[in-house]
Amino acid sequence: MTAGWNMSQRHRPSLQAELDQNSVSELAPKTLFEKVWQDHVVKEETPDTPAILFIDLHLIHEVTTPQAFALLREQGLSVRRPDLTLGTMDHSTPTTPVRSFKDLAIVGEGAAMQVAKMQENCKEFGLELHGFDSKYRGIVHVMGPEMGATQPGKTIVCGDSHTSTHGAFGALAFGIGTTEVGHVLGTQCLLQRKPKTLAIEVTGKLQAGVTAKDVILSIIGEIGVDGGTGHVIEYRGSAIESMSMDERMTVCNMSIEAGARAGMIAPDQTTFDYLEGRPKAPQGADWEVAIKRWLALRGDPGAKFEKTVTIDGSRLQPMATFGTNPGMVIPVNENVPPANGNASFEKALDYMQVAAGKPLSHAAVDVVFIGSCTNSRISDLQEAANIVRDRKVADGVRMLVVPGSQQVKKEAESLGLDKIFIAAGAEWRESGCSMCLGMNGDTVPRGQLSVSTSNRNFEGRQGIGARTILASPMTAAASAIAGRVADPRQYL
Amino acid sequence: MQPITHLKSKTVVLPATDVDTDQIIPARFLTTTTRQGLGANLFYDWRFDADGEEINTFALNKQAAKDCQILVAGRNFGCGSSREHAPWALLDYGLRAVISTEIADIFRSNSLKNGFLPIVVDENTHTWLLDHPGCELTIDVAQSVVILPDGGSVSFPIDSFARYCLLEGIDQLGFLLKHETAIKEFEETRSWTP
Ligand code: SF4
């Protein structure tokens, strides 16, 4: 048991008392989302104008910012709150193992230019950038939480749709476009219409071999890739409450894959234990004050959601996608369903070269990718390592393990995980987005089948003509060993 | 942004559902630092084969589609990545509007900020439009209606502020900057600081 677990036991009684107190002191019952939203309204919305919402943390990276900085320059504006802006480089940076970052060759002129522009822009506007010389550099959604910049009750935005990840802490976090990045840089505010709310309750206890990734894939399979459109999801229920922060981040990360604006989980002792002592988390007396404020964020009993979905967590299976969006998903052992005359569905099966009525284990796997902001944290790497330990990656399979940040990399190496992966025949890489999207040199070759722990199985997402199956780190690791899509439970 | 009040054009039909922004503009073309020139790579992997040859059967490559400014697409258009490069690429290619039964949130918001019209219509109208590629439509932004070839009109929902900005060619940053006092007051009076 870790120190965090002991501590959470110690604090729990007082936590419950405070929760009870908070819930009766409110007038109209409010959801977590409503509380955070209300706390950031600079100007209320009217039928004619959207609300002006203040942003507490603006995360930036090299791909979606150059045009926004250009806009600031055109208009002669400065960055309003450099202290609330935090930058990294992750998308177009290579993950080839190097001794020193001086040796790092960025793949492609465009990517090199973006990286140079990012450095130049952050320098000119006085912004904190975690570039190649920073021990904190990493995928933007791994780095923010790791540094303790992601906190309950904050509004967090980034020019990246998986900003929903940060909702795991009880923040209201969502992706924005580049024009909006410019708005936030210039005014620290956004124009927003209030979204609707959707509660997803996952009850029961997950079976061994079933992970947070399987939970969110099951949810998307259930409600569809547009099931959350226009909504902010709040995940709740015993299966969610018993998850670690790494697991909660995996769930919230893929909220956008159900079309939702954001996903949120109420902060609790697990959240606080994770944040305590991190460099950007409140320290000393401020910490106690923050905890009080954070506890009050939990949704009030009786608060209403526009929609509610309940899922029995104890019945969930390890999942794998078979098509070209994350909603086309089945338990890893089941057969691919029939298209029933649906043209888009047929096109997807055709692209994936999988046959209706057959299990996914029919196809030989070419690539296994463990990484991305969905599943590249230390616990993800541990789960994968536990499966490949003392085993060998099947002949003909290329397995890449890409830690989410330099911090994760360091921790994994101190635990000897790198050695386990290398001994099994996998590649151990520098941190970054890597094969999650084909723009940094790491790609799946045309026609090859990849089992990937990332979040999008869109056509060509991992490279032109690449065929992607999304799964958990355990299932991906098991598939690397088997050389075919495999149920991780046979390796536990 | 240029004001936009009307758009009159023939349609090009792409019936696929859940068209994600990785299809609209694949990630490998995102290594750009300007907004221009993305049109050449719009729907790249659907327009071109492995040898870089145009795929004749793809809707946008057909001769009749060349001057069309209105795209009719399947449900849930623009899902996935938040890249604003998607509407930039569509506009740079020459398209000005997309009509579907559902359009993903971030894509819709990005589109409106660039004067690209995301139009949501009912199932019946949509089915008719899918079945009649190349028909001529007028999109009237002020009235929020699509005028069909037979003169009938179908209204579409649009946020009143977004409509105002489109009609006047207003840039939303200017609107936010006008609220400087309110923003300052918010920052100074909030009960905690991030
Ligand atoms: S890992 Fe993938 S999904 Fe996450 S930020 Fe990077 S590119 Fe986006």
XYZ file of C-alpha atoms and ligand atoms in Angstrom:
694
model
C 0.000 0.000 0.000
C 1.239 3.467 -0.792
C 1.497 6.401 1.582
C -1.359 8.025 -0.325
C -3.705 5.204 0.537
C -2.959 5.423 4.260
C -3.453 9.121 4.216
C -6.762 8.895 2.475
C -8.018 6.542 5.178
C -6.948 8.976 7.842
C -8.751 11.915 6.287
C -11.911 10.215 5.247
C -14.203 10.761 8.278
C -13.710 14.537 8.324
C -14.121 14.631 4.557
C -17.545 13.023 4.782
C -18.622 15.462 7.512
C -17.600 18.401 5.363
C -19.366 16.994 2.347
C -22.578 16.696 4.294
C -22.280 20.225 5.571
C -21.637 21.643 2.136
C -24.535 19.884 0.563
C -27.122 21.332 2.916
C -25.741 24.861 2.860
C -26.582 25.413 -0.819
C -29.923 26.795 -1.880
C -30.808 25.370 -5.274
C -28.933 22.102 -5.771
C -26.182 22.469 -8.377
C -24.053 19.997 -10.284
C -20.267 20.104 -10.180
C -20.285 21.608 -13.665
C -22.751 24.352 -12.717
C -20.652 25.368 -9.728
C -17.466 25.662 -11.750
C -19.245 27.446 -14.600
C -20.921 29.944 -12.271
C -17.632 30.718 -10.570
C -16.116 31.915 -13.868
C -18.838 33.996 -15.459
C -17.527 37.501 -16.135
C -20.719 38.388 -17.940
C -23.877 36.270 -17.998
C -25.174 35.043 -21.329
C -28.279 36.633 -22.845
C -30.352 35.469 -25.804
C -28.226 37.791 -27.958
C -24.778 37.205 -26.540
C -22.869 34.242 -25.149
C -21.406 34.293 -21.648
C -17.915 35.650 -21.124
C -16.057 32.961 -19.224
C -12.770 33.557 -17.412
C -10.050 30.961 -18.002
C -7.751 29.928 -15.137
C -5.253 27.861 -17.085
C -4.372 28.061 -20.764
C -2.211 25.202 -22.007
C -0.470 25.746 -25.314
C 1.522 23.597 -27.737
C 3.282 24.138 -31.043
C 0.613 22.984 -33.525
C -2.437 25.105 -32.748
C -0.789 28.364 -31.662
C 1.300 29.942 -34.468
C -1.719 31.563 -36.155
C -3.005 32.773 -32.764
C 0.254 34.553 -31.964
C 0.149 36.039 -35.458
C -3.276 37.451 -34.577
C -1.908 39.052 -31.386
C 0.886 40.682 -33.373
C -1.522 41.936 -36.046
C -3.629 43.600 -33.368
C -0.723 44.828 -31.285
C -1.854 42.857 -28.222
C 0.187 41.253 -25.466
C -0.677 38.077 -23.575
C -3.002 39.230 -20.798
C -2.031 36.640 -18.189
C 1.331 34.988 -18.892
C 1.080 33.613 -15.343
C -1.951 31.514 -16.359
C -0.381 30.237 -19.583
C 1.752 27.109 -19.747
C 3.438 25.710 -22.836
C 5.012 22.479 -24.019
C 6.037 20.835 -27.284
C 4.620 17.418 -27.940
C 2.753 16.929 -31.216
C 5.364 17.451 -33.903
C 8.402 16.514 -31.827
C 10.088 13.188 -32.552
C 10.404 10.465 -29.901
C 13.513 8.780 -31.291
C 15.737 7.799 -28.378
C 18.645 10.256 -28.083
C 21.471 10.800 -25.605
C 21.013 14.525 -25.646
C 18.253 16.633 -27.144
C 20.926 18.438 -29.136
C 20.994 15.345 -31.350
C 17.271 15.392 -31.933
C 16.371 15.730 -35.599
C 12.878 17.091 -36.106
C 11.146 15.319 -38.951
C 10.107 17.667 -41.739
C 10.639 21.358 -42.391
C 7.142 22.356 -41.299
C 7.489 20.635 -37.931
C 10.907 22.182 -37.352
C 9.456 25.592 -38.163
C 6.578 25.072 -35.706
C 8.950 24.132 -32.926
C 11.131 27.172 -33.667
C 8.069 29.454 -33.762
C 6.825 28.101 -30.447
C 10.155 28.897 -28.794
C 10.223 32.337 -30.388
C 6.592 33.151 -29.462
C 6.939 32.055 -25.837
C 10.127 34.073 -25.505
C 8.665 37.195 -27.066
C 5.451 37.090 -25.008
C 7.144 35.987 -21.784
C 5.466 32.570 -21.402
C 6.597 29.524 -19.458
C 7.560 26.892 -22.020
C 8.701 23.396 -21.214
C 10.880 22.755 -24.236
C 13.601 20.232 -24.865
C 15.646 21.440 -21.915
C 12.830 20.969 -19.381
C 12.508 17.904 -17.182
C 8.738 18.488 -17.213
C 8.233 18.433 -20.989
C 5.587 16.000 -22.118
C 2.212 15.587 -23.764
C 0.285 18.664 -22.723
C -2.430 16.647 -20.950
C 0.108 14.582 -19.052
C 2.281 17.532 -18.061
C -0.447 19.845 -16.687
C -1.654 17.388 -14.036
C 1.854 16.189 -13.272
C 3.025 19.722 -12.455
C -0.046 20.282 -10.289
C -1.237 23.080 -12.598
C -4.456 21.146 -13.205
C -6.646 21.650 -10.137
C -10.270 21.172 -9.108
C -12.604 24.040 -9.899
C -10.404 25.633 -12.549
C -11.452 26.420 -16.082
C -8.788 24.950 -18.370
C -8.551 25.247 -22.129
C -6.088 24.232 -24.813
C -6.102 24.138 -28.593
C -6.559 20.399 -28.416
C -9.728 18.364 -28.083
C -8.353 16.010 -25.421
C -8.204 18.876 -22.945
C -11.193 17.037 -21.479
C -8.551 14.927 -19.668
C -8.146 17.589 -16.965
C -11.804 17.190 -15.977
C -10.647 14.160 -13.978
C -9.714 16.671 -11.244
C -13.095 18.379 -11.192
C -11.928 21.136 -13.518
C -14.052 22.365 -16.420
C -11.646 21.634 -19.251
C -12.269 21.660 -22.971
C -10.612 21.982 -26.356
C -10.785 25.175 -28.400
C -9.815 26.259 -31.900
C -6.910 28.488 -32.812
C -9.001 31.679 -33.073
C -10.138 31.041 -29.507
C -6.542 30.411 -28.445
C -5.992 33.980 -29.658
C -8.986 35.175 -27.620
C -7.649 33.582 -24.454
C -4.107 34.831 -25.023
C -5.414 38.360 -25.560
C -8.204 38.560 -22.961
C -7.956 35.421 -20.745
C -11.630 34.936 -21.611
C -13.818 32.963 -23.990
C -17.299 33.472 -25.386
C -19.346 30.416 -24.509
C -22.936 29.211 -24.462
C -23.676 27.074 -21.432
C -23.648 23.382 -22.384
C -26.139 20.802 -21.136
C -25.251 18.183 -18.550
C -25.127 14.402 -18.846
C -24.487 12.097 -15.881
C -22.834 8.760 -16.599
C -22.943 6.497 -13.615
C -20.700 3.433 -13.585
C -21.677 1.136 -10.754
C -20.124 -2.031 -9.363
C -16.556 -3.261 -9.333
C -14.488 -3.857 -12.473
C -13.259 -7.405 -13.110
C -9.550 -8.189 -13.248
C -8.171 -7.294 -16.676
C -10.839 -4.629 -17.222
C -9.420 -1.097 -17.082
C -10.493 2.534 -17.265
C -9.899 2.383 -21.029
C -12.407 -0.445 -21.318
C -14.892 1.577 -19.279
C -14.712 4.607 -21.568
C -14.717 2.495 -24.744
C -17.831 0.716 -23.446
C -19.473 4.062 -22.700
C -18.759 5.368 -26.211
C -20.007 2.079 -27.668
C -23.192 2.530 -25.666
C -24.009 6.206 -26.271
C -22.302 6.582 -29.669
C -19.696 9.014 -31.008
C -22.243 11.828 -30.921
C -24.038 10.725 -27.729
C -22.500 13.557 -25.723
C -22.751 16.361 -28.309
C -23.650 19.673 -26.646
C -23.149 18.214 -23.164
C -20.631 18.175 -20.357
C -20.441 14.663 -18.899
C -20.068 14.027 -15.188
C -18.782 10.511 -14.495
C -19.857 9.143 -11.141
C -20.677 5.943 -9.306
C -18.619 3.474 -7.321
C -16.499 2.225 -10.228
C -15.384 5.799 -10.960
C -14.834 6.718 -7.300
C -12.529 3.776 -6.767
C -10.334 4.746 -9.732
C -6.875 6.298 -9.359
C -6.201 9.707 -10.937
C -4.413 8.037 -13.869
C -7.527 5.988 -14.529
C -9.890 8.941 -14.141
C -7.804 10.874 -16.660
C -8.130 8.011 -19.153
C -11.919 8.143 -18.799
C -12.234 11.938 -19.079
C -9.712 12.042 -21.922
C -12.048 10.255 -24.313
C -15.169 12.306 -23.462
C -14.637 14.150 -26.730
C -14.812 10.811 -28.524
C -18.451 10.669 -27.419
C -18.864 14.189 -28.837
C -19.021 15.824 -25.381
C -17.606 19.271 -24.686
C -15.967 18.052 -21.492
C -15.948 15.284 -18.898
C -15.701 15.867 -15.167
C -15.260 13.840 -11.989
C -15.929 15.259 -8.533
C -12.718 15.888 -6.576
C -12.126 13.711 -3.522
C -9.289 12.484 -1.323
C -7.773 10.579 -4.285
C -7.558 13.893 -6.152
C -5.985 15.708 -3.214
C -3.460 12.954 -2.530
C -2.369 13.125 -6.146
C -1.922 16.904 -6.114
C -0.296 17.391 -2.732
C 3.300 18.561 -3.022
C 3.319 19.003 -6.810
C 5.245 22.097 -7.947
C 2.249 24.199 -9.019
C -0.219 22.957 -6.402
C -1.058 25.297 -3.504
C 1.445 24.965 -0.664
C 1.341 25.412 3.116
C -1.645 27.306 4.481
C -2.997 27.788 0.950
C -3.304 24.016 0.622
C -5.805 23.728 3.486
C -7.842 26.641 2.126
C -7.843 25.057 -1.322
C -9.079 21.694 -0.013
C -12.052 23.396 1.645
C -12.952 25.156 -1.571
C -12.477 21.989 -3.630
C -14.679 19.882 -1.353
C -17.506 22.345 -1.838
C -17.392 21.743 -5.593
C -19.024 18.327 -5.419
C -22.485 18.236 -6.933
C -25.342 18.758 -4.481
C -27.726 15.885 -3.788
C -30.781 16.330 -5.960
C -28.934 18.401 -8.580
C -30.497 17.738 -11.968
C -28.827 16.519 -15.149
C -30.450 16.809 -18.556
C -29.682 13.144 -19.247
C -28.489 10.183 -17.173
C -26.955 6.908 -18.330
C -26.161 4.015 -15.973
C -23.673 1.283 -16.735
C -22.985 -1.826 -14.662
C -19.193 -1.827 -14.356
C -19.026 -5.401 -13.091
C -20.261 -6.712 -16.447
C -17.699 -4.896 -18.590
C -15.114 -6.789 -20.648
C -11.763 -5.803 -22.151
C -12.721 -3.886 -25.304
C -11.270 -3.377 -28.772
C -12.445 -1.249 -31.690
C -13.011 -2.887 -35.055
C -13.955 0.099 -37.238
C -12.902 3.653 -37.976
C -14.376 5.533 -35.058
C -14.173 4.799 -31.322
C -17.881 3.932 -31.130
C -17.314 0.862 -33.325
C -16.191 -1.241 -30.412
C -16.762 -4.775 -29.069
C -15.559 -6.970 -26.216
C -12.204 -8.289 -27.389
C -13.466 -11.881 -27.705
C -16.680 -11.165 -29.574
C -17.316 -11.293 -33.297
C -17.406 -8.186 -35.464
C -21.090 -7.281 -35.922
C -22.819 -7.304 -39.328
C -23.165 -4.075 -41.323
C -26.884 -4.573 -42.027
C -26.705 -2.524 -45.195
C -25.190 0.550 -43.531
C -22.805 1.999 -46.137
C -20.542 3.892 -43.720
C -20.251 0.762 -41.589
C -19.362 -1.345 -44.621
C -16.772 1.188 -45.701
C -15.224 1.033 -42.227
C -14.994 -2.785 -42.226
C -13.536 -2.630 -45.703
C -10.900 -0.094 -44.666
C -10.032 -2.136 -41.576
C -10.020 -5.399 -43.569
C -12.022 -7.135 -40.856
C -14.922 -9.452 -41.560
C -18.359 -9.282 -39.977
C -19.095 -12.419 -37.949
C -15.407 -13.123 -37.287
C -13.398 -12.331 -34.143
C -10.648 -9.679 -34.301
C -8.084 -12.309 -33.292
C -8.208 -13.480 -36.912
C -5.948 -10.687 -38.084
C -2.179 -10.585 -37.566
C -0.955 -7.494 -35.730
C 1.952 -5.486 -37.178
C 2.396 -2.678 -34.675
C 1.608 -2.175 -30.999
C 1.688 1.362 -29.628
C 1.602 2.035 -25.892
C 1.334 5.776 -25.421
C -0.725 8.993 -25.981
C -2.486 11.270 -23.506
C -5.038 8.489 -22.948
C -2.673 5.801 -21.702
C 0.962 6.841 -21.236
C 1.085 7.441 -17.498
C 3.082 5.375 -15.068
C 0.274 2.977 -14.166
C -0.429 2.347 -17.861
C 3.211 1.454 -18.444
C 3.204 -0.763 -15.343
C 0.138 -2.654 -16.549
C 1.716 -3.237 -19.942
C 5.066 -4.210 -18.384
C 3.394 -6.765 -16.126
C 2.096 -8.537 -19.209
C 5.319 -8.502 -21.253
C 7.614 -9.336 -18.313
C 9.620 -12.508 -19.104
C 7.832 -12.836 -22.424
C 8.763 -11.894 -25.994
C 7.019 -9.674 -28.482
C 5.837 -11.940 -31.322
C 7.947 -12.152 -34.479
C 7.048 -9.498 -36.998
C 5.447 -7.167 -34.440
C 6.960 -3.732 -33.790
C 6.092 -2.557 -30.275
C 6.661 1.077 -29.272
C 6.419 2.257 -25.701
C 6.253 6.044 -25.452
C 6.015 7.596 -21.994
C 3.684 10.587 -21.744
C 6.296 12.913 -20.294
C 9.927 13.116 -19.260
C 8.730 12.688 -15.664
C 6.902 9.460 -16.503
C 9.975 8.310 -18.391
C 12.218 8.944 -15.416
C 9.892 7.217 -12.992
C 9.480 4.212 -15.292
C 13.236 3.900 -15.618
C 13.676 4.066 -11.864
C 11.234 1.151 -11.617
C 13.119 -0.768 -14.314
C 10.151 -0.817 -16.707
C 12.329 0.240 -19.639
C 14.427 -2.888 -19.137
C 11.354 -5.120 -19.102
C 10.135 -3.640 -22.385
C 13.534 -3.761 -24.056
C 14.112 -7.368 -22.914
C 10.769 -8.303 -24.471
C 11.843 -6.750 -27.757
C 9.925 -3.448 -27.563
C 11.293 0.045 -28.284
C 11.613 2.496 -25.385
C 11.203 6.077 -26.664
C 11.392 9.715 -25.624
C 8.085 11.285 -24.543
C 5.587 12.872 -26.928
C 2.412 12.274 -28.905
C 4.258 9.890 -31.204
C 2.102 7.426 -33.128
C -1.159 8.831 -31.794
C -1.209 11.038 -34.871
C 1.041 10.778 -37.882
C 2.879 14.114 -37.801
C 6.178 13.604 -35.991
C 7.842 10.795 -37.898
C 6.299 7.932 -35.892
C 3.757 6.331 -38.200
C 2.123 3.016 -38.940
C 2.951 2.008 -42.544
C 0.160 1.796 -45.125
C -2.096 -1.215 -44.690
C -0.537 -2.355 -41.431
C -2.654 -3.236 -38.419
C -1.870 -1.476 -35.175
C -3.207 -2.151 -31.700
C -2.913 1.189 -30.019
C -3.675 2.628 -26.580
C -4.437 6.045 -28.093
C -7.874 7.522 -28.629
C -8.638 7.729 -32.340
C -8.939 4.974 -34.897
C -9.933 7.330 -37.714
C -8.768 6.425 -41.212
C -5.135 7.421 -41.581
C -4.854 8.850 -38.066
C -1.648 6.894 -37.359
C -0.322 7.182 -40.902
C -1.694 6.994 -44.441
C -3.702 3.791 -44.820
C -2.905 2.679 -41.255
C -5.503 0.409 -39.643
C -5.948 1.130 -35.935
C -7.523 -0.948 -33.192
C -7.944 0.942 -29.918
C -7.519 -0.987 -26.684
C -6.166 -0.774 -23.138
C -2.443 -1.035 -22.339
C -3.036 -4.599 -21.070
C -4.848 -5.673 -24.233
C -2.263 -3.949 -26.447
C 0.597 -5.651 -24.575
C -1.148 -9.026 -24.750
C -1.629 -8.526 -28.493
C 2.085 -7.781 -28.900
C 2.943 -11.095 -27.253
C 0.320 -13.090 -29.158
C 0.925 -11.372 -32.505
C -2.873 -11.179 -32.795
C -5.535 -9.209 -30.973
C -5.620 -10.999 -27.626
C -7.561 -11.051 -24.367
C -5.190 -9.824 -21.631
C -6.796 -12.078 -19.045
C -4.922 -15.098 -20.377
C -1.669 -13.383 -19.360
C -2.619 -12.143 -15.897
C -13.740 38.410 -41.484
C -15.855 39.414 -44.517
C -19.588 39.871 -43.824
C -21.692 37.042 -45.227
C -25.411 37.453 -45.820
C -26.252 35.030 -48.647
C -24.707 32.068 -50.288
C -26.066 30.695 -53.566
C -24.507 27.565 -55.002
C -24.964 24.049 -56.266
C -24.293 21.267 -53.775
C -21.750 18.499 -53.671
C -22.794 15.455 -51.649
C -20.596 13.408 -49.331
C -22.999 10.983 -47.632
C -20.477 9.465 -45.177
C -21.412 9.834 -41.508
C -19.021 10.822 -38.699
C -16.564 12.551 -41.035
C -13.766 13.519 -38.652
C -11.353 16.426 -38.975
C -8.481 13.976 -39.568
C -10.199 13.182 -42.908
C -10.894 16.840 -43.674
C -7.227 17.679 -43.175
C -4.854 14.853 -42.159
C -2.461 15.569 -39.281
C 0.656 15.477 -41.441
C -0.486 18.708 -43.098
C -0.813 20.544 -39.789
C 2.836 21.538 -39.693
C 1.948 24.941 -41.054
C 2.261 28.294 -39.348
C -0.241 30.224 -41.492
C -3.901 29.781 -42.453
C -3.322 29.744 -46.198
C -2.723 26.948 -48.662
C -4.507 24.169 -46.773
C -7.106 23.673 -49.533
C -4.635 21.694 -51.631
C -4.654 19.022 -48.919
C -8.369 19.018 -48.117
C -9.673 15.412 -47.852
C -6.263 14.446 -49.198
C -6.474 10.716 -48.560
C -9.943 10.525 -50.082
C -9.066 12.686 -53.107
C -5.767 11.077 -54.027
C -4.497 7.506 -54.275
C -1.117 6.180 -53.126
C 0.549 7.544 -56.280
C -0.918 10.999 -55.797
C -3.425 10.521 -58.644
C -6.932 11.935 -58.299
C -9.549 9.299 -57.439
C -12.271 10.019 -60.016
C -15.066 8.442 -58.062
C -14.636 10.724 -55.040
C -17.424 13.321 -54.972
C -15.206 16.416 -54.855
C -13.158 15.228 -57.827
C -16.136 15.005 -60.174
C -16.373 17.711 -62.818
C -19.829 18.787 -61.612
C -18.443 19.494 -58.148
C -15.765 21.934 -59.222
C -17.542 25.207 -58.480
C -19.817 24.004 -55.692
C -19.588 25.968 -52.477
C -22.057 23.950 -50.416
C -21.179 20.524 -49.067
C -23.997 18.192 -48.008
C -22.570 15.639 -45.577
C -23.708 12.737 -43.387
C -24.558 13.020 -39.700
C -21.960 14.207 -37.141
C -19.720 16.092 -39.554
C -16.448 17.512 -38.160
C -16.057 15.237 -35.154
C -12.683 14.495 -33.588
C -9.723 16.835 -33.374
C -10.267 20.527 -32.555
C -7.978 21.654 -35.392
C -9.209 24.922 -36.897
C -7.222 23.836 -39.936
C -10.405 21.943 -40.913
C -12.568 25.007 -41.697
C -9.468 26.828 -42.996
C -8.892 23.992 -45.469
C -12.555 23.880 -46.547
C -12.592 27.639 -47.131
C -9.231 27.659 -48.878
C -10.540 24.951 -51.206
C -13.532 27.107 -52.086
C -16.303 25.598 -49.979
C -18.355 28.002 -47.846
C -20.943 25.858 -46.042
C -21.744 22.352 -44.869
C -25.272 20.996 -44.416
C -25.909 17.964 -42.191
C -28.293 16.714 -39.530
C -25.650 17.100 -36.859
C -22.359 18.990 -36.722
C -19.735 18.443 -34.000
C -19.418 21.192 -31.352
C -15.840 22.413 -31.740
C -15.925 22.239 -35.523
C -19.119 24.313 -35.558
C -17.630 26.942 -33.313
C -14.389 27.079 -35.340
C -16.372 27.359 -38.572
C -18.497 30.281 -37.429
C -15.388 32.196 -36.416
C -14.088 31.929 -39.957
C -17.265 32.610 -41.907
C -17.788 28.970 -42.883
C -21.481 28.119 -42.432
C -22.387 24.990 -40.412
C -26.044 24.342 -41.254
C -28.147 21.743 -39.434
C -31.395 20.650 -41.105
C -34.076 18.073 -40.318
C -33.838 14.438 -41.450
C -36.345 14.783 -44.318
C -34.653 17.775 -45.892
C -31.319 16.081 -45.416
C -32.454 12.886 -47.125
C -33.788 14.927 -50.041
C -30.496 16.828 -50.332
C -28.475 13.599 -50.229
C -30.621 12.269 -53.068
C -30.247 15.416 -55.208
C -26.571 16.247 -55.610
C -25.908 19.327 -57.690
C -29.176 21.046 -56.818
C -29.005 24.799 -56.378
C -29.614 26.213 -52.917
C -29.557 29.639 -51.344
C -28.514 30.006 -47.746
C -29.957 33.194 -46.284
C -28.055 33.969 -43.107
C -30.227 36.894 -41.990
C -33.427 34.828 -42.156
C -31.640 31.608 -41.107
C -33.228 29.645 -43.932
C -32.083 27.387 -46.726
C -34.095 28.050 -49.894
C -34.651 24.873 -51.893
C -34.836 24.685 -55.722
C -38.668 24.570 -55.609
C -38.727 27.847 -53.671
C -39.620 26.198 -50.383
C -37.520 27.152 -47.390
C -36.230 25.298 -44.367
C -35.027 27.140 -41.302
C -31.841 26.231 -39.471
C -30.790 27.002 -35.909
C -28.002 29.503 -35.447
C -26.831 31.283 -32.334
C -28.009 34.874 -32.594
C -24.608 36.273 -31.659
C -22.850 34.097 -34.235
C -25.355 35.262 -36.855
C -24.795 38.889 -35.950
C -21.032 38.438 -36.278
C -21.420 36.738 -39.680
C -23.753 39.421 -41.024
C -21.597 42.281 -39.827
C -18.247 40.590 -40.404
C -17.450 41.188 -36.733
C -14.501 39.614 -35.135
C -15.274 38.237 -31.684
C -11.926 39.272 -30.223
C -13.012 42.887 -30.666
C -16.190 42.119 -28.709
C -14.215 40.563 -25.856
C -11.753 43.448 -25.769
C -14.643 45.878 -25.259
C -15.345 44.137 -21.937
C -11.965 45.010 -20.497
C -13.490 46.714 -17.447
C -15.665 43.737 -16.575
C -12.740 41.334 -16.988
C -10.547 43.493 -14.789
C -13.207 43.704 -12.139
C -13.683 39.944 -12.214
C -9.958 39.396 -11.735
C -9.799 41.845 -8.833
C -12.868 40.733 -6.939
C -12.909 36.959 -7.225
C -12.745 35.023 -3.975
C -9.656 33.028 -4.940
C -6.848 33.316 -7.464
C -5.651 30.533 -9.722
S -1.359 12.177 -27.545
Fe -2.690 12.235 -29.318
S -4.659 12.909 -28.608
Fe -3.170 13.339 -27.008
S -2.568 15.460 -27.325
Fe -1.123 14.177 -28.447
S -1.965 13.981 -30.496
Fe -3.603 14.754 -29.202
